[in-house]
Short mmCIF file of C-alpha atoms and ligand atoms in Angstrom, two decimals:
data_model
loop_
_atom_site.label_atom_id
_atom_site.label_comp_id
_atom_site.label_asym_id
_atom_site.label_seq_id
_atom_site.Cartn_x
_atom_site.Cartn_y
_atom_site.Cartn_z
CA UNK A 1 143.80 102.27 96.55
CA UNK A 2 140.50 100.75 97.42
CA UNK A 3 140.02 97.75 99.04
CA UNK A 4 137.22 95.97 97.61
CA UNK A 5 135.83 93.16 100.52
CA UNK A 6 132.31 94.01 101.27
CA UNK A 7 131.67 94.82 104.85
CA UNK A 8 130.32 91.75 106.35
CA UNK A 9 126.28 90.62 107.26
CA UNK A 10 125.09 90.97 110.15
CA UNK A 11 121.50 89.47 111.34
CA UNK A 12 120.10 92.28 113.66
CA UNK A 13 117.22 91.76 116.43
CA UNK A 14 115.94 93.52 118.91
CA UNK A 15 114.17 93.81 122.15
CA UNK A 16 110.90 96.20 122.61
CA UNK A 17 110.39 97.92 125.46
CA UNK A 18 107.73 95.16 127.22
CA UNK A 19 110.03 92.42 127.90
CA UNK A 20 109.29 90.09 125.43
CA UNK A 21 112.33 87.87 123.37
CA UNK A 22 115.03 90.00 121.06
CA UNK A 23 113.18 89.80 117.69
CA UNK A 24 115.16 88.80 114.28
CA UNK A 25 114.10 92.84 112.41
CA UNK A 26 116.65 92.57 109.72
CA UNK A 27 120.04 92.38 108.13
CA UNK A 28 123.09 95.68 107.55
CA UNK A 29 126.62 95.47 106.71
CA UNK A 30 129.08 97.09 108.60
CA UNK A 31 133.13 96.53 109.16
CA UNK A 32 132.52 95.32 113.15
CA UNK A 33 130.14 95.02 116.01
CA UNK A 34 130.84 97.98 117.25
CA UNK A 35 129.09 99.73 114.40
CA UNK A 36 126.63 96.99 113.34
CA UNK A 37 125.38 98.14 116.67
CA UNK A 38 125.10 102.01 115.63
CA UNK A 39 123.85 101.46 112.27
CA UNK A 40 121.27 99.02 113.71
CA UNK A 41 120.09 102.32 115.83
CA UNK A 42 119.68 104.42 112.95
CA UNK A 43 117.83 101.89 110.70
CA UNK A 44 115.80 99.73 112.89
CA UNK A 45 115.26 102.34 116.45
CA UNK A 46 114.23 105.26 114.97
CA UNK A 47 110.87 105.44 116.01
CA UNK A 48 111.37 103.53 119.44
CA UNK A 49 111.32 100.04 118.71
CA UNK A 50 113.53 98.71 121.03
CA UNK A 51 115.71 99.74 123.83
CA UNK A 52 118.29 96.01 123.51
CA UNK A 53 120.25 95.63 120.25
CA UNK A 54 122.18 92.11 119.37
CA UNK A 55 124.67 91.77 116.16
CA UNK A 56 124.84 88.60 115.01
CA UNK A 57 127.26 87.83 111.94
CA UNK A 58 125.25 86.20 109.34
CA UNK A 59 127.86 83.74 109.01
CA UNK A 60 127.53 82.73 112.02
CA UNK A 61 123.67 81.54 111.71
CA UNK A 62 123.55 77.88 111.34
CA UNK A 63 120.09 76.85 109.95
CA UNK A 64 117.86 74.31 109.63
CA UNK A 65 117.45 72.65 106.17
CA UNK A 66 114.51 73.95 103.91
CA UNK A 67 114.10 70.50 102.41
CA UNK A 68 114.31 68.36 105.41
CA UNK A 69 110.82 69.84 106.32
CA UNK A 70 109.26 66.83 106.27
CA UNK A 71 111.58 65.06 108.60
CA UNK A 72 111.82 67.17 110.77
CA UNK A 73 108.26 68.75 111.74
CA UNK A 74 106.11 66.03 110.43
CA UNK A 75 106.75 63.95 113.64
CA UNK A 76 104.81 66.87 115.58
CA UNK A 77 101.47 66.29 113.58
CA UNK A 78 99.82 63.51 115.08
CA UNK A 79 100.31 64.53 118.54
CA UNK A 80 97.57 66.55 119.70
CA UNK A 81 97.44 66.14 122.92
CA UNK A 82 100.06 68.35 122.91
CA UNK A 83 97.37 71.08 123.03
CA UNK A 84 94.84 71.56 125.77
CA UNK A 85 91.87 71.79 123.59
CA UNK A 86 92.88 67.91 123.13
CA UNK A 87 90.74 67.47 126.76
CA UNK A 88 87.50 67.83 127.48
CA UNK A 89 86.58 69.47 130.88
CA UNK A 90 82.96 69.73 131.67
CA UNK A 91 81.47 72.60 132.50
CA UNK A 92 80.88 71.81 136.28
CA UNK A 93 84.25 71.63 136.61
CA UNK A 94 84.66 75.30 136.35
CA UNK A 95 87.92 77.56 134.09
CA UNK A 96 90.89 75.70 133.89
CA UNK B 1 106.40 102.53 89.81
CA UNK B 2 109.44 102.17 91.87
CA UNK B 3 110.12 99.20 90.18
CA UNK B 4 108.89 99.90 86.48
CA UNK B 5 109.05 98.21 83.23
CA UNK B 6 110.82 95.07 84.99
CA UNK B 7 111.05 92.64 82.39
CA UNK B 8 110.68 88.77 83.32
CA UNK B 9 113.00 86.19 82.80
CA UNK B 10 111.28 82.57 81.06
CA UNK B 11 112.68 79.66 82.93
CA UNK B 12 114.24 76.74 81.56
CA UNK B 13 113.86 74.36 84.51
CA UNK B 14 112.41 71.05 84.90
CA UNK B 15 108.73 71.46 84.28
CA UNK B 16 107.88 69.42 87.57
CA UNK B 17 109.88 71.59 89.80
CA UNK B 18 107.91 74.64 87.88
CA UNK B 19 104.98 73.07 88.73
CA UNK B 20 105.36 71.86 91.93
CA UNK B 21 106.73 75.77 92.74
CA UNK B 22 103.72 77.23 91.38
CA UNK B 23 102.02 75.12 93.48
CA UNK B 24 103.03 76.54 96.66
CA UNK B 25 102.89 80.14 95.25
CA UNK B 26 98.88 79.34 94.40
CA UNK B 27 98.45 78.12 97.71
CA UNK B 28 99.89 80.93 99.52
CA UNK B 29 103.71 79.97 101.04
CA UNK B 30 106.14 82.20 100.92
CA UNK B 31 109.65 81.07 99.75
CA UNK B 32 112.53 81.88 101.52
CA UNK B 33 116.23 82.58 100.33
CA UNK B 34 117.27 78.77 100.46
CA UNK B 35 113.81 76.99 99.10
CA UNK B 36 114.46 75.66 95.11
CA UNK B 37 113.61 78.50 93.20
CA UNK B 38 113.10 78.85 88.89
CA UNK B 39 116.47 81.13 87.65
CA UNK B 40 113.61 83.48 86.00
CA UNK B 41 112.13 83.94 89.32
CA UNK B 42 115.29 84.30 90.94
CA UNK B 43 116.40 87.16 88.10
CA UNK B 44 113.63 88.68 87.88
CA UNK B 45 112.91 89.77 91.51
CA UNK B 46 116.56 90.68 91.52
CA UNK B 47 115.73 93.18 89.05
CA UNK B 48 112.56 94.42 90.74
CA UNK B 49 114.32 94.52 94.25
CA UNK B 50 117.28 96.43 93.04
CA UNK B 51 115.31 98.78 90.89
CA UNK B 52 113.08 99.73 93.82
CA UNK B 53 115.88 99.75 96.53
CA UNK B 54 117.85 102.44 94.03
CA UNK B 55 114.44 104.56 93.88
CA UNK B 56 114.50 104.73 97.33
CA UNK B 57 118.29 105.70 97.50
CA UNK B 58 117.96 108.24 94.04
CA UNK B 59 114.49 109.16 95.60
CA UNK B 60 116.10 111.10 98.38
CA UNK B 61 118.13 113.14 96.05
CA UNK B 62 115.25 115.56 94.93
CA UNK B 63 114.26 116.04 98.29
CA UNK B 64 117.44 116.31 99.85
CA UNK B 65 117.58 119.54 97.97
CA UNK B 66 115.61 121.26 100.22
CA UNK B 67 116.67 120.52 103.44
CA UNK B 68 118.90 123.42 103.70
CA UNK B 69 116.02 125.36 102.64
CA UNK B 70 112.90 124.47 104.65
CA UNK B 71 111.35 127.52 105.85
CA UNK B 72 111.58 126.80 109.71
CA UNK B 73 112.94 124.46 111.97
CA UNK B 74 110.58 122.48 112.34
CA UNK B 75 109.86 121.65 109.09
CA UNK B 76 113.28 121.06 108.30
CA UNK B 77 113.86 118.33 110.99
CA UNK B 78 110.51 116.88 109.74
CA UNK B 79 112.18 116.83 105.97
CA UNK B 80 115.45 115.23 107.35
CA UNK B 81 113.36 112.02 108.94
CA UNK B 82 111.60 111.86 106.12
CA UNK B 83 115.08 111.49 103.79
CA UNK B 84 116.57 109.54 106.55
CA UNK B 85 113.87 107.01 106.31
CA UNK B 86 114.12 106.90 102.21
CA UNK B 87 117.70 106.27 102.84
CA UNK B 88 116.15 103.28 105.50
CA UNK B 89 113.77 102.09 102.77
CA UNK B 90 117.16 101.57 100.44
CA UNK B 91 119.05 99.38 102.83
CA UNK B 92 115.60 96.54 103.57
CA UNK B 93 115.39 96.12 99.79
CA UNK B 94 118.70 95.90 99.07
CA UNK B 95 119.48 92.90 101.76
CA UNK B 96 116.20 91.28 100.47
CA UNK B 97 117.67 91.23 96.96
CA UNK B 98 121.28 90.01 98.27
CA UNK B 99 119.30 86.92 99.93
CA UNK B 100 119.05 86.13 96.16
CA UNK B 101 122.69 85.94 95.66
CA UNK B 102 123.83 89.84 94.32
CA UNK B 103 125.60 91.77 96.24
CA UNK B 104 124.97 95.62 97.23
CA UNK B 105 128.21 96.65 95.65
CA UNK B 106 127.40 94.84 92.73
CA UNK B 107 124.06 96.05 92.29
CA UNK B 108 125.49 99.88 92.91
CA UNK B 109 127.45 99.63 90.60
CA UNK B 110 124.71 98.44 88.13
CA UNK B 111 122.88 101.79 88.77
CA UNK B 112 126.40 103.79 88.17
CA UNK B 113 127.18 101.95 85.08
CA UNK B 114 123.19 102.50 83.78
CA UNK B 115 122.29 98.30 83.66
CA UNK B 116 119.92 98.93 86.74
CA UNK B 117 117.24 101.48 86.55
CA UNK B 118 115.25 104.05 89.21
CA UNK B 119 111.84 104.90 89.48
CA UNK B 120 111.01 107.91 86.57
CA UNK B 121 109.61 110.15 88.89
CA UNK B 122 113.37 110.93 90.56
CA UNK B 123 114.41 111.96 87.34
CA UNK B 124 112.50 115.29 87.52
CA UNK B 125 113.60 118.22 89.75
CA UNK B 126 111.75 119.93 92.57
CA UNK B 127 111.91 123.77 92.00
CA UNK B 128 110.01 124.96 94.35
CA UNK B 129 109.29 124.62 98.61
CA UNK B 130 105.89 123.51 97.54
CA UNK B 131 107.27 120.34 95.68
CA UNK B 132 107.92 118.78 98.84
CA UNK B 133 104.59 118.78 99.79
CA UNK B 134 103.70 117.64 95.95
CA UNK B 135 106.11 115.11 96.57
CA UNK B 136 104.95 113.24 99.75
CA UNK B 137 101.37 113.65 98.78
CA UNK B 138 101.54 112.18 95.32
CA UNK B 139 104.85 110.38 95.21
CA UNK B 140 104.93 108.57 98.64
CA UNK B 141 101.03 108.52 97.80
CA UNK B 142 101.67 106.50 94.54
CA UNK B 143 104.54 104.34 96.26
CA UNK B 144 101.70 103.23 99.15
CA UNK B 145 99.48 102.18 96.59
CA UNK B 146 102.08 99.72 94.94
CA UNK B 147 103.60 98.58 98.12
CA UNK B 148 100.52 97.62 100.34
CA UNK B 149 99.89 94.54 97.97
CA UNK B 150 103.63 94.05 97.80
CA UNK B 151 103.45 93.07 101.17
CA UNK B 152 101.79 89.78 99.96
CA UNK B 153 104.57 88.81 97.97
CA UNK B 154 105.15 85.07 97.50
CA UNK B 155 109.07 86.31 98.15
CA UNK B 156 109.36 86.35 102.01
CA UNK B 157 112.59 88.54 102.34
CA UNK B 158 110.61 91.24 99.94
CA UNK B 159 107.54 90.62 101.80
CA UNK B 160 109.08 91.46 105.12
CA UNK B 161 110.50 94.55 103.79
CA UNK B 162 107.43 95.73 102.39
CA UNK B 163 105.87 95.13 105.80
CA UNK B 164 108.67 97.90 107.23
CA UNK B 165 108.31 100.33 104.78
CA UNK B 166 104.87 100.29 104.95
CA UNK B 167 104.81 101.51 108.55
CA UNK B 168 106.88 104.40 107.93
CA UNK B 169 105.17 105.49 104.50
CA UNK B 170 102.09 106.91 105.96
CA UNK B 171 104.62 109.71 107.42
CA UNK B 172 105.77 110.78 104.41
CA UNK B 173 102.23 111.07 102.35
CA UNK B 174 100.91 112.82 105.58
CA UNK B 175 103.88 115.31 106.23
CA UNK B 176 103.41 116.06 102.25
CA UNK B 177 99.80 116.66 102.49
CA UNK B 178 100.28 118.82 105.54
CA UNK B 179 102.81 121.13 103.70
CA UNK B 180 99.87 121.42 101.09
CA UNK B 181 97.41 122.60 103.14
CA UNK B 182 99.29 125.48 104.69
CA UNK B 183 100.01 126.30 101.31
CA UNK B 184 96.92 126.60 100.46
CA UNK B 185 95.78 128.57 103.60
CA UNK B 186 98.25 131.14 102.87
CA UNK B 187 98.86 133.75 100.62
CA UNK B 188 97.55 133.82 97.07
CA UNK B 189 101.12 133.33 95.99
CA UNK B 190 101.55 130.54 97.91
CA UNK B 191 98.41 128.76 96.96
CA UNK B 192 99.72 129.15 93.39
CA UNK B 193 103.06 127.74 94.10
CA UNK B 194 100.88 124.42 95.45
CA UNK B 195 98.83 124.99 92.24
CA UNK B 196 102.22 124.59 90.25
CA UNK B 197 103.88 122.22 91.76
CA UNK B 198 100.71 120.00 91.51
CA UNK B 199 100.70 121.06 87.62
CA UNK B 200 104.41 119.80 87.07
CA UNK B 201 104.38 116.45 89.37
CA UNK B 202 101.02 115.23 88.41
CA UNK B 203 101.52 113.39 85.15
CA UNK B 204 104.63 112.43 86.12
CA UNK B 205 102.90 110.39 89.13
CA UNK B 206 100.79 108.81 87.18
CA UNK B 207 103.75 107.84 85.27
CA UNK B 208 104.82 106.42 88.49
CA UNK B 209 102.61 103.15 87.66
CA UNK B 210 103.68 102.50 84.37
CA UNK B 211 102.21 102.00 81.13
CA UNK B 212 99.47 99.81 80.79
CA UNK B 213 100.58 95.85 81.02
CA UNK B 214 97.09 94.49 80.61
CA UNK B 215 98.58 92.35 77.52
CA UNK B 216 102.09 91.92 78.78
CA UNK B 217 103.68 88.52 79.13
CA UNK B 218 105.96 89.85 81.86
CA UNK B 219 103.09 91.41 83.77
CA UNK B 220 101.44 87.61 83.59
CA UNK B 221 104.32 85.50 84.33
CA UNK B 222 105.29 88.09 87.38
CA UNK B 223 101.54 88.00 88.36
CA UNK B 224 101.24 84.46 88.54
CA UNK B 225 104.77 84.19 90.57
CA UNK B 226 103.01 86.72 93.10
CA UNK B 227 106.13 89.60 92.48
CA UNK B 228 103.65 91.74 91.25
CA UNK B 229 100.16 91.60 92.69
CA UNK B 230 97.89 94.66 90.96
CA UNK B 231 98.13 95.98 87.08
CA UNK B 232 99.67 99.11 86.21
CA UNK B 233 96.29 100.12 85.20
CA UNK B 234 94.16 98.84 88.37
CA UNK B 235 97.04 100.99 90.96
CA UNK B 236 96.69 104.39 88.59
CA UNK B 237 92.94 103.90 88.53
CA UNK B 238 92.74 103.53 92.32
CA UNK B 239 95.43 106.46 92.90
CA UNK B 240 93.06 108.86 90.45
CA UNK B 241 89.70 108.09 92.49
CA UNK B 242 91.76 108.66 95.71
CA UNK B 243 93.82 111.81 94.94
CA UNK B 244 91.19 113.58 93.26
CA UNK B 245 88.75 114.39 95.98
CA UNK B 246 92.04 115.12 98.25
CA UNK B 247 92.93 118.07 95.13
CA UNK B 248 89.31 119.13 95.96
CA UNK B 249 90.04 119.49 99.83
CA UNK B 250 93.05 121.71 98.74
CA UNK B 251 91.19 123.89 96.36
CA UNK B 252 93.22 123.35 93.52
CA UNK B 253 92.59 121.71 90.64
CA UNK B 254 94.09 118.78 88.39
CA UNK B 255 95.64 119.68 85.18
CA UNK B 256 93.21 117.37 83.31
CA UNK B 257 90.57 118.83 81.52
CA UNK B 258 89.33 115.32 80.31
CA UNK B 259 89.03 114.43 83.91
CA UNK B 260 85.43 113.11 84.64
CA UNK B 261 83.79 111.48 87.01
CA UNK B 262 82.64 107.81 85.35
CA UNK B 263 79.32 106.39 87.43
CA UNK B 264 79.19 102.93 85.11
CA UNK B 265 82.95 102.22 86.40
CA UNK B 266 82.44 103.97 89.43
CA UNK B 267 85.99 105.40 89.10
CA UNK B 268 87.19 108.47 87.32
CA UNK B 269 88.37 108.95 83.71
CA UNK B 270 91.63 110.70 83.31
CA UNK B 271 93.95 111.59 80.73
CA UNK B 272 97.06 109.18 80.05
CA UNK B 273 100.26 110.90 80.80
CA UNK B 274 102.74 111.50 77.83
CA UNK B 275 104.40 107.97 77.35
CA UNK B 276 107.22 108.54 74.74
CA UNK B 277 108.33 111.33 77.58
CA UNK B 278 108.26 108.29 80.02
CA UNK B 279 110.40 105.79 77.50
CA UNK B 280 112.72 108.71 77.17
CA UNK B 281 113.21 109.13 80.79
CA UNK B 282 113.68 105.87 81.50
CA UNK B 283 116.11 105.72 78.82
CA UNK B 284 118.28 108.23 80.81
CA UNK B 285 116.66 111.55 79.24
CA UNK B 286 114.61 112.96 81.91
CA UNK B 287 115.44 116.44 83.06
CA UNK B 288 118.00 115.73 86.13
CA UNK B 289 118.63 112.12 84.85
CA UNK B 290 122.41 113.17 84.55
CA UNK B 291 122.45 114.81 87.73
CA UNK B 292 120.87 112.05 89.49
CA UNK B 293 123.79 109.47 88.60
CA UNK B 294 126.49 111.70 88.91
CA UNK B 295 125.66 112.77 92.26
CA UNK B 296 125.22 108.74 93.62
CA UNK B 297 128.74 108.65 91.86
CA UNK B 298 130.10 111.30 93.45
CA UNK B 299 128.77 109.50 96.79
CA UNK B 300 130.27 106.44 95.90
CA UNK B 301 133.50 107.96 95.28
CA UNK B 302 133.85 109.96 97.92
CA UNK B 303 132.63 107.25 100.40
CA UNK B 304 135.62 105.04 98.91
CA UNK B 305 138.42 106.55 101.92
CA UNK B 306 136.08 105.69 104.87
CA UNK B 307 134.81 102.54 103.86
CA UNK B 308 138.30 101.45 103.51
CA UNK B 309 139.21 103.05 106.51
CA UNK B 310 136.69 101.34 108.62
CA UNK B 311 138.19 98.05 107.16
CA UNK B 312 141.29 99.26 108.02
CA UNK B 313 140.39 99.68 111.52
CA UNK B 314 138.33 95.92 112.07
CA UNK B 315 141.09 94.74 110.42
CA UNK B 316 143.40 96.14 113.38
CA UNK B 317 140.93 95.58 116.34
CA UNK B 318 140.51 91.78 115.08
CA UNK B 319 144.43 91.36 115.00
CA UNK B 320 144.55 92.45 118.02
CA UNK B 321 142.04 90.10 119.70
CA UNK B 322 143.94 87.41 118.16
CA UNK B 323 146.90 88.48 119.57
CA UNK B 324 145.15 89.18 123.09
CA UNK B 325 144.09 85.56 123.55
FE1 LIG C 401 110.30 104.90 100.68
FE1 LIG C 402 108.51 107.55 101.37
#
């Protein structure tokens, strides 16, 4: 008899070898962790990408809203000063 | 090409949603799984994702034929990363079509039952060692030239794949070409094997691109949605002018004696391949056609016991958390 569920999602990212943030590389099904782990070797570290693997089940993402854009980025646009270029330093002043 | 002939669904939405959707296409965004999408768009990149994610699955069938065989060692290991990464290719596409709301075992079963199609070109059979250089040099040479643009797609899942298959492509075209140059190096009987295998894979790669769409209303509607990027006649044109001087290189020659160089268009002119053969290939009717589907069945069949098993056994390890806490 074959049971017909789909394996579940998972969300797979990894970490390069420079220390810099696990990075969202793609999605694989597989029955558990365990193995969303080993396929996520063979598909996504075959040519050295990454020496930390997480397995996240899709499910399990909660995201933002597509159309709530507006409310919630817009606030962010009229606040340049976030940004150093906002200042002017002269020249004298020297790199900073 | 992988994804030929895909037809495009008209939408019956709200003509300021269409609008305000082309909008963003024109000025560049890509949409994402969850942004308001027209139920053509949605249908027909379902099509186009699952036809080219089964090309890459089918695709490794013709070279998986010779990975027993590969003369040495080395070239055998070289073969198996080269299938391995086909197989690779499969799973991107077929999670960026499932972001659209199909699922894998859905659309598998679409290629078993014959609703979903597979590139043409994996419907002919590789005879010889030589047709695995033939293969990655024109094949994964024609699949480069329809998936660089592809990585501009307005569809960001497809996009990203794209992007991924991309970077392992150049592999496969170069491993190919390599294979064809010892070939040709070697004995005379060799060089004619290359000289063959370039004979019997060249029309079919042109193929590859599919007929001319320069009046096609599903080639303009998918243009303008940014699913398809180049015409079927702009790729073949640019895959001609490319491959030709590389046959050169090789010493061997193109089985086109209408083949010419063209200064006005500054590109060559070639012969068109034989298109009722294509239509009839397509239709199921190519030379390993049957063998093709009957040996993803066969996969799918005999997969059945350790997929189930491996639910079996999450099912068991999860009850036993439960119980555990
Ligand atoms: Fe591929
Ligand atoms: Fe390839």
């Amino acid at each position: 008899m074959t049971d017909k569920r789909e394996w579940p999602l998972w969300e797979i990212f990894i970490r390069g070898q420079h220390g810099a943030s696990h990075r969202h590389v793609g999605s694989l099904h597989a029955p558990d962790a365990e193995m969303a782990i080993k396929h996520a070797r063979d598909v996504y570290t075959r040519r050295r990408e990454g020496i930390s693997i997480w397995a996240v089940p899709a499910n399990s993402i909660a995201a933002s809203n597509p159309s709530k854009k507006g409310p919630l980025y817009d606030p962010a646009e009229d606040k340049v000063y976030r940004h150093p270029t906002f200042f002017n330093i002269p020249k004298e002043v020297g790199p900073m | 090409m992988y994804a030929q002939m895909v037809k495009s669904e008209a939408s019956q939405d709200d003509p300021v949603k269409l609008a305000e959707f082309q909008a963003r296409i024109d000025a560049g965004e890509k949409i994402e799984p969850k942004d308001w999408m027209p139920d053509g768009y949605r249908k027909t990149l379902i099509r186009q994702i699952g036809q080219h994610a089964h090309s890459e699955v089918v695709g490794q069938l013709p070279e998986g034929n010779w990975v027993t065989r590969a003369p040495t060692l080395e070239r055998k290991a070289i073969l198996l990363a080269k299938v391995q990464d086909e197989a690779g290719h499969g799973l991107y596409l077929y999670c960026a079509a499932e972001t659209l709301g199909v699922s894998r075992d859905e659309m598998t079963e679409m290629l078993l039952d014959g609703r979903m199609k597979y590139s043409s070109i994996f419907a002919y059979p590789t005879l010889t060692w030589a047709d695995m250089g033939a293969v990655g040099w024109l094949v994964d040479g024609a699949a480069i030239m329809n998936q660089v643009p592809l990585q501009r797609t307005s569809f960001g899942p497809y996009a990203r794949a794209m992007i991924r298959v991309c970077k392992e492509e150049s592999f496969h075209q170069r491993q190919g070409f390599d294979i064809m140059m010892k070939m040709c190096n070697g004995t005379d009987a060799q060089k004619n094997m290359a000289q063959d295998a370039l004979n019997r894979l060249w029309y079919p790669s042109l193929m590859m691109f599919g007929p001319s769409d320069k009046e096609s209303v599903h080639s303009t509607q998918s243009m303008a949605w940014k699913i398809k990027i180049s015409t079927n006649d702009e790729l073949r044109q640019k895959f001609v002018d490319q491959t030709v001087p590389q046959a050169e290189y090789l010493g061997l020659s193109i089985p086109d004696e209408h083949l010419k160089w063209n200064d006005e268009k500054g590109g060559y002119d070639y012969s068109e391949p034989d298109w009722d053969e294509f239509f009839d290939v397509l239709k199921g009717n190519g030379p390993c056609s049957v063998d093709r589907i009957a040996a993803r069945q066969k996969a799918w069949d005999d997969g059945a016991w350790v997929r189930d098993a491996m639910t079996a056994h999450a099912d068991k390890k999860a009850a036993a958390q439960v119980a555990a806490e």
